[in-house]
């Protein structure tokens, strides 16, 4: 393997252990829910999901599951203001 790439892989491992370096800004995730697929959006620290529960409560099992997966790397419980 290319020596410079080995150095980059070592640096990547250090970065991956320092999650506080990363701030997610925008992403969209599709989840295959138990009954239906849902689309979760995250934008500038705010969550949105297309499920009915999220619309009424501003939080749902889908967004909470992603909060768990991302474990402290994203803001929790905030909703997108339209
Ligand atoms: Zn949802």
PDB file of N, CA, C and O and ligand atoms in Angstrom:
ATOM      1  N   UNK A   1       0.838  -1.209   0.000  1.00  0.00           N
ATOM      2  CA  UNK A   1       0.000   0.000   0.000  1.00  0.00           C
ATOM      3  C   UNK A   1       0.871   1.257   0.000  1.00  0.00           C
ATOM      4  O   UNK A   1       1.952   1.278   0.569  1.00  0.00           O
ATOM      5  N   UNK A   2       0.402   2.262  -0.654  1.00  0.00           N
ATOM      6  CA  UNK A   2       1.012   3.586  -0.700  1.00  0.00           C
ATOM      7  C   UNK A   2       1.309   4.102   0.711  1.00  0.00           C
ATOM      8  O   UNK A   2       0.437   4.166   1.560  1.00  0.00           O
ATOM      9  N   UNK A   3       2.552   4.499   0.978  1.00  0.00           N
ATOM     10  CA  UNK A   3       2.941   4.919   2.338  1.00  0.00           C
ATOM     11  C   UNK A   3       2.120   6.123   2.824  1.00  0.00           C
ATOM     12  O   UNK A   3       1.712   6.173   3.982  1.00  0.00           O
ATOM     13  N   UNK A   4       1.873   7.068   1.941  1.00  0.00           N
ATOM     14  CA  UNK A   4       1.115   8.254   2.373  1.00  0.00           C
ATOM     15  C   UNK A   4      -0.316   7.878   2.779  1.00  0.00           C
ATOM     16  O   UNK A   4      -0.895   8.480   3.681  1.00  0.00           O
ATOM     17  N   UNK A   5      -0.867   6.867   2.152  1.00  0.00           N
ATOM     18  CA  UNK A   5      -2.218   6.425   2.512  1.00  0.00           C
ATOM     19  C   UNK A   5      -2.217   5.750   3.889  1.00  0.00           C
ATOM     20  O   UNK A   5      -3.144   5.933   4.681  1.00  0.00           O
ATOM     21  N   UNK A   6      -1.173   5.039   4.207  1.00  0.00           N
ATOM     22  CA  UNK A   6      -1.073   4.418   5.536  1.00  0.00           C
ATOM     23  C   UNK A   6      -1.097   5.495   6.615  1.00  0.00           C
ATOM     24  O   UNK A   6      -1.783   5.367   7.630  1.00  0.00           O
ATOM     25  N   UNK A   7      -0.371   6.586   6.378  1.00  0.00           N
ATOM     26  CA  UNK A   7      -0.385   7.699   7.323  1.00  0.00           C
ATOM     27  C   UNK A   7      -1.780   8.292   7.482  1.00  0.00           C
ATOM     28  O   UNK A   7      -2.196   8.640   8.584  1.00  0.00           O
ATOM     29  N   UNK A   8      -2.504   8.393   6.382  1.00  0.00           N
ATOM     30  CA  UNK A   8      -3.857   8.940   6.433  1.00  0.00           C
ATOM     31  C   UNK A   8      -4.790   8.017   7.215  1.00  0.00           C
ATOM     32  O   UNK A   8      -5.676   8.470   7.942  1.00  0.00           O
ATOM     33  N   UNK A   9      -4.605   6.728   7.050  1.00  0.00           N
ATOM     34  CA  UNK A   9      -5.450   5.768   7.782  1.00  0.00           C
ATOM     35  C   UNK A   9      -5.197   5.886   9.285  1.00  0.00           C
ATOM     36  O   UNK A   9      -6.136   5.888  10.087  1.00  0.00           O
ATOM     37  N   UNK A  10      -3.938   6.046   9.665  1.00  0.00           N
ATOM     38  CA  UNK A  10      -3.620   6.229  11.089  1.00  0.00           C
ATOM     39  C   UNK A  10      -4.266   7.504  11.629  1.00  0.00           C
ATOM     40  O   UNK A  10      -4.809   7.525  12.730  1.00  0.00           O
ATOM     41  N   UNK A  11      -4.202   8.573  10.835  1.00  0.00           N
ATOM     42  CA  UNK A  11      -4.815   9.834  11.255  1.00  0.00           C
ATOM     43  C   UNK A  11      -6.331   9.683  11.350  1.00  0.00           C
ATOM     44  O   UNK A  11      -6.969  10.200  12.271  1.00  0.00           O
ATOM     45  N   UNK A  12      -6.916   8.962  10.417  1.00  0.00           N
ATOM     46  CA  UNK A  12      -8.367   8.730  10.431  1.00  0.00           C
ATOM     47  C   UNK A  12      -8.783   7.992  11.702  1.00  0.00           C
ATOM     48  O   UNK A  12      -9.813   8.313  12.310  1.00  0.00           O
ATOM     49  N   UNK A  13      -7.973   7.021  12.117  1.00  0.00           N
ATOM     50  CA  UNK A  13      -8.288   6.285  13.348  1.00  0.00           C
ATOM     51  C   UNK A  13      -8.283   7.225  14.547  1.00  0.00           C
ATOM     52  O   UNK A  13      -9.135   7.119  15.431  1.00  0.00           O
ATOM     53  N   UNK A  14      -7.331   8.155  14.589  1.00  0.00           N
ATOM     54  CA  UNK A  14      -7.305   9.112  15.711  1.00  0.00           C
ATOM     55  C   UNK A  14      -8.518  10.034  15.663  1.00  0.00           C
ATOM     56  O   UNK A  14      -9.153  10.295  16.676  1.00  0.00           O
ATOM     57  N   UNK A  15      -8.839  10.530  14.471  1.00  0.00           N
ATOM     58  CA  UNK A  15     -10.026  11.388  14.335  1.00  0.00           C
ATOM     59  C   UNK A  15     -11.292  10.645  14.766  1.00  0.00           C
ATOM     60  O   UNK A  15     -12.156  11.208  15.434  1.00  0.00           O
ATOM     61  N   UNK A  16     -11.389   9.391  14.378  1.00  0.00           N
ATOM     62  CA  UNK A  16     -12.601   8.623  14.682  1.00  0.00           C
ATOM     63  C   UNK A  16     -12.798   8.438  16.187  1.00  0.00           C
ATOM     64  O   UNK A  16     -13.921   8.232  16.652  1.00  0.00           O
ATOM     65  N   UNK A  17     -11.715   8.535  16.925  1.00  0.00           N
ATOM     66  CA  UNK A  17     -11.815   8.428  18.384  1.00  0.00           C
ATOM     67  C   UNK A  17     -12.118   9.769  19.036  1.00  0.00           C
ATOM     68  O   UNK A  17     -12.343   9.845  20.236  1.00  0.00           O
ATOM     69  N   UNK A  18     -12.090  10.834  18.259  1.00  0.00           N
ATOM     70  CA  UNK A  18     -12.325  12.182  18.788  1.00  0.00           C
ATOM     71  C   UNK A  18     -13.589  12.762  18.146  1.00  0.00           C
ATOM     72  O   UNK A  18     -13.552  13.687  17.335  1.00  0.00           O
ATOM     73  N   UNK A  19     -14.716  12.168  18.533  1.00  0.00           N
ATOM     74  CA  UNK A  19     -15.992  12.521  17.898  1.00  0.00           C
ATOM     75  C   UNK A  19     -16.335  13.994  18.018  1.00  0.00           C
ATOM     76  O   UNK A  19     -17.071  14.531  17.197  1.00  0.00           O
ATOM     77  N   UNK A  20     -15.814  14.658  19.078  1.00  0.00           N
ATOM     78  CA  UNK A  20     -16.157  16.064  19.278  1.00  0.00           C
ATOM     79  C   UNK A  20     -15.644  16.957  18.145  1.00  0.00           C
ATOM     80  O   UNK A  20     -16.071  18.106  18.000  1.00  0.00           O
ATOM     81  N   UNK A  21     -14.735  16.428  17.332  1.00  0.00           N
ATOM     82  CA  UNK A  21     -14.256  17.197  16.185  1.00  0.00           C
ATOM     83  C   UNK A  21     -15.319  17.365  15.103  1.00  0.00           C
ATOM     84  O   UNK A  21     -15.219  18.229  14.246  1.00  0.00           O
ATOM     85  N   UNK A  22     -16.316  16.476  15.133  1.00  0.00           N
ATOM     86  CA  UNK A  22     -17.286  16.430  14.033  1.00  0.00           C
ATOM     87  C   UNK A  22     -18.622  17.049  14.433  1.00  0.00           C
ATOM     88  O   UNK A  22     -19.134  16.770  15.515  1.00  0.00           O
ATOM     89  N   UNK A  23     -19.145  17.879  13.552  1.00  0.00           N
ATOM     90  CA  UNK A  23     -20.495  18.407  13.743  1.00  0.00           C
ATOM     91  C   UNK A  23     -21.308  18.120  12.485  1.00  0.00           C
ATOM     92  O   UNK A  23     -21.009  18.662  11.416  1.00  0.00           O
ATOM     93  N   UNK A  24     -22.304  17.280  12.627  1.00  0.00           N
ATOM     94  CA  UNK A  24     -23.200  17.025  11.505  1.00  0.00           C
ATOM     95  C   UNK A  24     -24.002  18.283  11.224  1.00  0.00           C
ATOM     96  O   UNK A  24     -24.460  18.949  12.146  1.00  0.00           O
ATOM     97  N   UNK A  25     -24.170  18.609   9.956  1.00  0.00           N
ATOM     98  CA  UNK A  25     -24.944  19.791   9.583  1.00  0.00           C
ATOM     99  C   UNK A  25     -26.257  19.418   8.918  1.00  0.00           C
ATOM    100  O   UNK A  25     -27.313  19.832   9.372  1.00  0.00           O
ATOM    101  N   UNK A  26     -26.182  18.648   7.859  1.00  0.00           N
ATOM    102  CA  UNK A  26     -27.405  18.232   7.165  1.00  0.00           C
ATOM    103  C   UNK A  26     -27.276  16.799   6.702  1.00  0.00           C
ATOM    104  O   UNK A  26     -26.245  16.420   6.150  1.00  0.00           O
ATOM    105  N   UNK A  27     -28.333  16.007   6.929  1.00  0.00           N
ATOM    106  CA  UNK A  27     -28.385  14.694   6.316  1.00  0.00           C
ATOM    107  C   UNK A  27     -29.819  14.190   6.278  1.00  0.00           C
ATOM    108  O   UNK A  27     -30.689  14.689   6.985  1.00  0.00           O
ATOM    109  N   UNK A  28     -30.045  13.227   5.406  1.00  0.00           N
ATOM    110  CA  UNK A  28     -31.346  12.585   5.273  1.00  0.00           C
ATOM    111  C   UNK A  28     -31.126  11.083   5.389  1.00  0.00           C
ATOM    112  O   UNK A  28     -30.193  10.552   4.793  1.00  0.00           O
ATOM    113  N   UNK A  29     -31.971  10.434   6.180  1.00  0.00           N
ATOM    114  CA  UNK A  29     -31.838   8.993   6.382  1.00  0.00           C
ATOM    115  C   UNK A  29     -33.197   8.340   6.170  1.00  0.00           C
ATOM    116  O   UNK A  29     -34.211   8.821   6.666  1.00  0.00           O
ATOM    117  N   UNK A  30     -33.218   7.247   5.442  1.00  0.00           N
ATOM    118  CA  UNK A  30     -34.442   6.471   5.289  1.00  0.00           C
ATOM    119  C   UNK A  30     -34.374   5.300   6.254  1.00  0.00           C
ATOM    120  O   UNK A  30     -33.355   4.609   6.330  1.00  0.00           O
ATOM    121  N   UNK A  31     -35.435   5.087   7.010  1.00  0.00           N
ATOM    122  CA  UNK A  31     -35.485   3.951   7.930  1.00  0.00           C
ATOM    123  C   UNK A  31     -36.640   3.040   7.528  1.00  0.00           C
ATOM    124  O   UNK A  31     -37.738   3.523   7.225  1.00  0.00           O
ATOM    125  N   UNK A  32     -36.376   1.764   7.502  1.00  0.00           N
ATOM    126  CA  UNK A  32     -37.433   0.795   7.241  1.00  0.00           C
ATOM    127  C   UNK A  32     -38.111   0.488   8.567  1.00  0.00           C
ATOM    128  O   UNK A  32     -37.660  -0.349   9.339  1.00  0.00           O
ATOM    129  N   UNK A  33     -39.180   1.235   8.857  1.00  0.00           N
ATOM    130  CA  UNK A  33     -39.910   1.053  10.109  1.00  0.00           C
ATOM    131  C   UNK A  33     -40.660  -0.265  10.111  1.00  0.00           C
ATOM    132  O   UNK A  33     -40.737  -0.963   9.099  1.00  0.00           O
ATOM    133  N   UNK A  34     -41.231  -0.582  11.253  1.00  0.00           N
ATOM    134  CA  UNK A  34     -41.965  -1.850  11.385  1.00  0.00           C
ATOM    135  C   UNK A  34     -43.132  -1.916  10.409  1.00  0.00           C
ATOM    136  O   UNK A  34     -43.397  -2.952   9.802  1.00  0.00           O
ATOM    137  N   UNK A  35     -43.823  -0.768  10.235  1.00  0.00           N
ATOM    138  CA  UNK A  35     -44.985  -0.744   9.347  1.00  0.00           C
ATOM    139  C   UNK A  35     -44.716  -0.082   8.001  1.00  0.00           C
ATOM    140  O   UNK A  35     -45.178  -0.549   6.981  1.00  0.00           O
ATOM    141  N   UNK A  36     -43.976   1.001   8.040  1.00  0.00           N
ATOM    142  CA  UNK A  36     -43.714   1.772   6.828  1.00  0.00           C
ATOM    143  C   UNK A  36     -42.293   2.324   6.859  1.00  0.00           C
ATOM    144  O   UNK A  36     -41.725   2.500   7.927  1.00  0.00           O
ATOM    145  N   UNK A  37     -41.782   2.634   5.662  1.00  0.00           N
ATOM    146  CA  UNK A  37     -40.498   3.347   5.652  1.00  0.00           C
ATOM    147  C   UNK A  37     -40.739   4.805   6.040  1.00  0.00           C
ATOM    148  O   UNK A  37     -41.818   5.348   5.816  1.00  0.00           O
ATOM    149  N   UNK A  38     -39.753   5.450   6.661  1.00  0.00           N
ATOM    150  CA  UNK A  38     -39.860   6.863   7.022  1.00  0.00           C
ATOM    151  C   UNK A  38     -38.580   7.582   6.638  1.00  0.00           C
ATOM    152  O   UNK A  38     -37.506   6.981   6.583  1.00  0.00           O
ATOM    153  N   UNK A  39     -38.732   8.857   6.392  1.00  0.00           N
ATOM    154  CA  UNK A  39     -37.582   9.682   6.050  1.00  0.00           C
ATOM    155  C   UNK A  39     -37.312  10.655   7.195  1.00  0.00           C
ATOM    156  O   UNK A  39     -38.199  11.403   7.605  1.00  0.00           O
ATOM    157  N   UNK A  40     -36.104  10.605   7.709  1.00  0.00           N
ATOM    158  CA  UNK A  40     -35.667  11.478   8.797  1.00  0.00           C
ATOM    159  C   UNK A  40     -34.706  12.498   8.202  1.00  0.00           C
ATOM    160  O   UNK A  40     -33.818  12.146   7.424  1.00  0.00           O
ATOM    161  N   UNK A  41     -34.907  13.741   8.585  1.00  0.00           N
ATOM    162  CA  UNK A  41     -33.982  14.793   8.142  1.00  0.00           C
ATOM    163  C   UNK A  41     -33.375  15.483   9.352  1.00  0.00           C
ATOM    164  O   UNK A  41     -34.046  15.663  10.371  1.00  0.00           O
ATOM    165  N   UNK A  42     -32.132  15.873   9.197  1.00  0.00           N
ATOM    166  CA  UNK A  42     -31.429  16.611  10.241  1.00  0.00           C
ATOM    167  C   UNK A  42     -30.804  17.816   9.582  1.00  0.00           C
ATOM    168  O   UNK A  42     -30.078  17.678   8.598  1.00  0.00           O
ATOM    169  N   UNK A  43     -31.143  18.993  10.083  1.00  0.00           N
ATOM    170  CA  UNK A  43     -30.629  20.203   9.456  1.00  0.00           C
ATOM    171  C   UNK A  43     -30.267  21.215  10.533  1.00  0.00           C
ATOM    172  O   UNK A  43     -31.122  21.632  11.311  1.00  0.00           O
ATOM    173  N   UNK A  44     -29.011  21.610  10.564  1.00  0.00           N
ATOM    174  CA  UNK A  44     -28.523  22.643  11.486  1.00  0.00           C
ATOM    175  C   UNK A  44     -29.008  22.420  12.917  1.00  0.00           C
ATOM    176  O   UNK A  44     -29.527  23.326  13.566  1.00  0.00           O
ATOM    177  N   UNK A  45     -28.876  21.183  13.391  1.00  0.00           N
ATOM    178  CA  UNK A  45     -29.212  20.888  14.781  1.00  0.00           C
ATOM    179  C   UNK A  45     -30.679  20.582  15.033  1.00  0.00           C
ATOM    180  O   UNK A  45     -31.087  20.418  16.178  1.00  0.00           O
ATOM    181  N   UNK A  46     -31.484  20.515  13.972  1.00  0.00           N
ATOM    182  CA  UNK A  46     -32.918  20.259  14.162  1.00  0.00           C
ATOM    183  C   UNK A  46     -33.348  19.018  13.387  1.00  0.00           C
ATOM    184  O   UNK A  46     -32.901  18.765  12.274  1.00  0.00           O
ATOM    185  N   UNK A  47     -34.245  18.277  14.015  1.00  0.00           N
ATOM    186  CA  UNK A  47     -34.740  17.037  13.444  1.00  0.00           C
ATOM    187  C   UNK A  47     -36.082  17.217  12.761  1.00  0.00           C
ATOM    188  O   UNK A  47     -36.871  18.076  13.143  1.00  0.00           O
ATOM    189  N   UNK A  48     -36.340  16.350  11.791  1.00  0.00           N
ATOM    190  CA  UNK A  48     -37.665  16.249  11.196  1.00  0.00           C
ATOM    191  C   UNK A  48     -37.869  14.796  10.777  1.00  0.00           C
ATOM    192  O   UNK A  48     -36.918  14.123  10.372  1.00  0.00           O
ATOM    193  N   UNK A  49     -39.099  14.307  10.931  1.00  0.00           N
ATOM    194  CA  UNK A  49     -39.441  12.967  10.448  1.00  0.00           C
ATOM    195  C   UNK A  49     -40.832  13.045   9.847  1.00  0.00           C
ATOM    196  O   UNK A  49     -41.662  13.849  10.298  1.00  0.00           O
ATOM    197  N   UNK A  50     -41.089  12.231   8.842  1.00  0.00           N
ATOM    198  CA  UNK A  50     -42.384  12.313   8.164  1.00  0.00           C
ATOM    199  C   UNK A  50     -43.473  11.465   8.827  1.00  0.00           C
ATOM    200  O   UNK A  50     -44.573  11.356   8.308  1.00  0.00           O
ATOM    201  N   UNK A  51     -43.194  10.903  10.000  1.00  0.00           N
ATOM    202  CA  UNK A  51     -44.224  10.064  10.641  1.00  0.00           C
ATOM    203  C   UNK A  51     -45.218  10.927  11.438  1.00  0.00           C
ATOM    204  O   UNK A  51     -44.923  12.061  11.810  1.00  0.00           O
ATOM    205  N   UNK A  52     -46.392  10.384  11.705  1.00  0.00           N
ATOM    206  CA  UNK A  52     -47.449  11.123  12.415  1.00  0.00           C
ATOM    207  C   UNK A  52     -47.041  11.460  13.847  1.00  0.00           C
ATOM    208  O   UNK A  52     -47.353  12.537  14.346  1.00  0.00           O
ATOM    209  N   UNK A  53     -46.366  10.533  14.497  1.00  0.00           N
ATOM    210  CA  UNK A  53     -45.980  10.769  15.887  1.00  0.00           C
ATOM    211  C   UNK A  53     -45.064  11.977  15.995  1.00  0.00           C
ATOM    212  O   UNK A  53     -45.238  12.824  16.870  1.00  0.00           O
ATOM    213  N   UNK A  54     -44.117  12.074  15.079  1.00  0.00           N
ATOM    214  CA  UNK A  54     -43.198  13.218  15.118  1.00  0.00           C
ATOM    215  C   UNK A  54     -43.953  14.526  14.931  1.00  0.00           C
ATOM    216  O   UNK A  54     -43.672  15.515  15.598  1.00  0.00           O
ATOM    217  N   UNK A  55     -44.934  14.524  14.014  1.00  0.00           N
ATOM    218  CA  UNK A  55     -45.683  15.758  13.739  1.00  0.00           C
ATOM    219  C   UNK A  55     -46.393  16.263  14.981  1.00  0.00           C
ATOM    220  O   UNK A  55     -46.503  17.451  15.203  1.00  0.00           O
ATOM    221  N   UNK A  56     -46.888  15.358  15.813  1.00  0.00           N
ATOM    222  CA  UNK A  56     -47.615  15.803  17.003  1.00  0.00           C
ATOM    223  C   UNK A  56     -46.706  16.005  18.213  1.00  0.00           C
ATOM    224  O   UNK A  56     -47.005  16.800  19.084  1.00  0.00           O
ATOM    225  N   UNK A  57     -45.589  15.292  18.265  1.00  0.00           N
ATOM    226  CA  UNK A  57     -44.768  15.327  19.475  1.00  0.00           C
ATOM    227  C   UNK A  57     -43.376  15.921  19.289  1.00  0.00           C
ATOM    228  O   UNK A  57     -42.683  16.195  20.263  1.00  0.00           O
ATOM    229  N   UNK A  58     -42.932  16.081  18.043  1.00  0.00           N
ATOM    230  CA  UNK A  58     -41.614  16.670  17.817  1.00  0.00           C
ATOM    231  C   UNK A  58     -40.453  15.741  18.103  1.00  0.00           C
ATOM    232  O   UNK A  58     -39.294  16.176  18.135  1.00  0.00           O
ATOM    233  N   UNK A  59     -40.767  14.490  18.298  1.00  0.00           N
ATOM    234  CA  UNK A  59     -39.748  13.477  18.553  1.00  0.00           C
ATOM    235  C   UNK A  59     -40.401  12.127  18.305  1.00  0.00           C
ATOM    236  O   UNK A  59     -41.602  11.994  18.516  1.00  0.00           O
ATOM    237  N   UNK A  60     -39.663  11.158  17.848  1.00  0.00           N
ATOM    238  CA  UNK A  60     -40.278   9.857  17.567  1.00  0.00           C
ATOM    239  C   UNK A  60     -39.232   8.759  17.696  1.00  0.00           C
ATOM    240  O   UNK A  60     -38.044   9.028  17.887  1.00  0.00           O
ATOM    241  N   UNK A  61     -39.685   7.523  17.587  1.00  0.00           N
ATOM    242  CA  UNK A  61     -38.755   6.394  17.746  1.00  0.00           C
ATOM    243  C   UNK A  61     -37.662   6.423  16.674  1.00  0.00           C
ATOM    244  O   UNK A  61     -36.530   5.985  16.915  1.00  0.00           O
ATOM    245  N   UNK A  62     -37.992   6.977  15.505  1.00  0.00           N
ATOM    246  CA  UNK A  62     -37.021   7.011  14.409  1.00  0.00           C
ATOM    247  C   UNK A  62     -35.883   7.992  14.702  1.00  0.00           C
ATOM    248  O   UNK A  62     -34.712   7.668  14.557  1.00  0.00           O
ATOM    249  N   UNK A  63     -36.253   9.212  15.122  1.00  0.00           N
ATOM    250  CA  UNK A  63     -35.202  10.195  15.421  1.00  0.00           C
ATOM    251  C   UNK A  63     -34.421   9.783  16.671  1.00  0.00           C
ATOM    252  O   UNK A  63     -33.210   9.956  16.731  1.00  0.00           O
ATOM    253  N   UNK A  64     -35.135   9.211  17.641  1.00  0.00           N
ATOM    254  CA  UNK A  64     -34.435   8.789  18.867  1.00  0.00           C
ATOM    255  C   UNK A  64     -33.465   7.644  18.582  1.00  0.00           C
ATOM    256  O   UNK A  64     -32.375   7.585  19.169  1.00  0.00           O
ATOM    257  N   UNK A  65     -33.840   6.754  17.678  1.00  0.00           N
ATOM    258  CA  UNK A  65     -32.931   5.660  17.315  1.00  0.00           C
ATOM    259  C   UNK A  65     -31.654   6.217  16.679  1.00  0.00           C
ATOM    260  O   UNK A  65     -30.543   5.769  16.988  1.00  0.00           O
ATOM    261  N   UNK A  66     -31.816   7.226  15.838  1.00  0.00           N
ATOM    262  CA  UNK A  66     -30.628   7.826  15.217  1.00  0.00           C
ATOM    263  C   UNK A  66     -29.778   8.570  16.243  1.00  0.00           C
ATOM    264  O   UNK A  66     -28.553   8.547  16.171  1.00  0.00           O
ATOM    265  N   UNK A  67     -30.435   9.213  17.210  1.00  0.00           N
ATOM    266  CA  UNK A  67     -29.673   9.861  18.287  1.00  0.00           C
ATOM    267  C   UNK A  67     -28.821   8.819  19.006  1.00  0.00           C
ATOM    268  O   UNK A  67     -27.677   9.075  19.368  1.00  0.00           O
ATOM    269  N   UNK A  68     -29.397   7.638  19.219  1.00  0.00           N
ATOM    270  CA  UNK A  68     -28.655   6.560  19.894  1.00  0.00           C
ATOM    271  C   UNK A  68     -27.492   6.082  19.031  1.00  0.00           C
ATOM    272  O   UNK A  68     -26.380   5.870  19.520  1.00  0.00           O
ATOM    273  N   UNK A  69     -27.745   5.920  17.740  1.00  0.00           N
ATOM    274  CA  UNK A  69     -26.684   5.459  16.835  1.00  0.00           C
ATOM    275  C   UNK A  69     -25.542   6.466  16.794  1.00  0.00           C
ATOM    276  O   UNK A  69     -24.363   6.101  16.847  1.00  0.00           O
ATOM    277  N   UNK A  70     -25.893   7.744  16.737  1.00  0.00           N
ATOM    278  CA  UNK A  70     -24.877   8.793  16.590  1.00  0.00           C
ATOM    279  C   UNK A  70     -24.307   9.226  17.933  1.00  0.00           C
ATOM    280  O   UNK A  70     -23.350   9.989  17.983  1.00  0.00           O
ATOM    281  N   UNK A  71     -24.874   8.745  19.003  1.00  0.00           N
ATOM    282  CA  UNK A  71     -24.344   8.848  20.362  1.00  0.00           C
ATOM    283  C   UNK A  71     -23.597  10.146  20.684  1.00  0.00           C
ATOM    284  O   UNK A  71     -22.371  10.159  20.761  1.00  0.00           O
ATOM    285  N   UNK A  72     -24.367  11.218  20.845  1.00  0.00           N
ATOM    286  CA  UNK A  72     -23.761  12.478  21.274  1.00  0.00           C
ATOM    287  C   UNK A  72     -23.181  13.326  20.153  1.00  0.00           C
ATOM    288  O   UNK A  72     -22.685  14.421  20.393  1.00  0.00           O
ATOM    289  N   UNK A  73     -23.253  12.836  18.915  1.00  0.00           N
ATOM    290  CA  UNK A  73     -22.677  13.596  17.801  1.00  0.00           C
ATOM    291  C   UNK A  73     -23.676  14.559  17.179  1.00  0.00           C
ATOM    292  O   UNK A  73     -23.334  15.326  16.281  1.00  0.00           O
ATOM    293  N   UNK A  74     -24.924  14.505  17.620  1.00  0.00           N
ATOM    294  CA  UNK A  74     -25.961  15.383  17.076  1.00  0.00           C
ATOM    295  C   UNK A  74     -26.751  15.986  18.233  1.00  0.00           C
ATOM    296  O   UNK A  74     -26.781  15.451  19.326  1.00  0.00           O
ATOM    297  N   UNK A  75     -27.403  17.117  17.962  1.00  0.00           N
ATOM    298  CA  UNK A  75     -28.279  17.732  18.957  1.00  0.00           C
ATOM    299  C   UNK A  75     -29.500  16.829  19.150  1.00  0.00           C
ATOM    300  O   UNK A  75     -29.973  16.211  18.214  1.00  0.00           O
ATOM    301  N   UNK A  76     -30.013  16.792  20.371  1.00  0.00           N
ATOM    302  CA  UNK A  76     -31.183  15.957  20.636  1.00  0.00           C
ATOM    303  C   UNK A  76     -32.440  16.787  20.844  1.00  0.00           C
ATOM    304  O   UNK A  76     -32.366  17.923  21.293  1.00  0.00           O
ATOM    305  N   UNK A  77     -33.572  16.195  20.492  1.00  0.00           N
ATOM    306  CA  UNK A  77     -34.942  16.666  20.799  1.00  0.00           C
ATOM    307  C   UNK A  77     -35.394  17.953  20.120  1.00  0.00           C
ATOM    308  O   UNK A  77     -36.485  18.398  20.349  1.00  0.00           O
ATOM    309  N   UNK A  78     -34.568  18.575  19.307  1.00  0.00           N
ATOM    310  CA  UNK A  78     -35.057  19.792  18.671  1.00  0.00           C
ATOM    311  C   UNK A  78     -35.774  19.453  17.382  1.00  0.00           C
ATOM    312  O   UNK A  78     -35.514  18.449  16.749  1.00  0.00           O
ATOM    313  N   UNK A  79     -36.700  20.318  16.992  1.00  0.00           N
ATOM    314  CA  UNK A  79     -37.480  20.074  15.796  1.00  0.00           C
ATOM    315  C   UNK A  79     -37.265  21.176  14.771  1.00  0.00           C
ATOM    316  O   UNK A  79     -36.881  22.291  15.118  1.00  0.00           O
ATOM    317  N   UNK A  80     -37.517  20.859  13.519  1.00  0.00           N
ATOM    318  CA  UNK A  80     -37.377  21.842  12.453  1.00  0.00           C
ATOM    319  C   UNK A  80     -38.540  22.814  12.517  1.00  0.00           C
ATOM    320  O   UNK A  80     -39.688  22.415  12.607  1.00  0.00           O
ATOM    321  N   UNK A  81     -38.241  24.106  12.500  1.00  0.00           N
ATOM    322  CA  UNK A  81     -39.295  25.120  12.503  1.00  0.00           C
ATOM    323  C   UNK A  81     -39.557  25.548  11.079  1.00  0.00           C
ATOM    324  O   UNK A  81     -38.647  25.907  10.358  1.00  0.00           O
ATOM    325  N   UNK A  82     -40.807  25.499  10.694  1.00  0.00           N
ATOM    326  CA  UNK A  82     -41.158  25.877   9.322  1.00  0.00           C
ATOM    327  C   UNK A  82     -41.579  27.324   9.235  1.00  0.00           C
ATOM    328  O   UNK A  82     -42.052  27.890  10.167  1.00  0.00           O
TER     329      UNK A  82
HETATM  330 ZN1  LIG B   1     -40.617   9.217  12.972  1.00  0.00          ZN
END
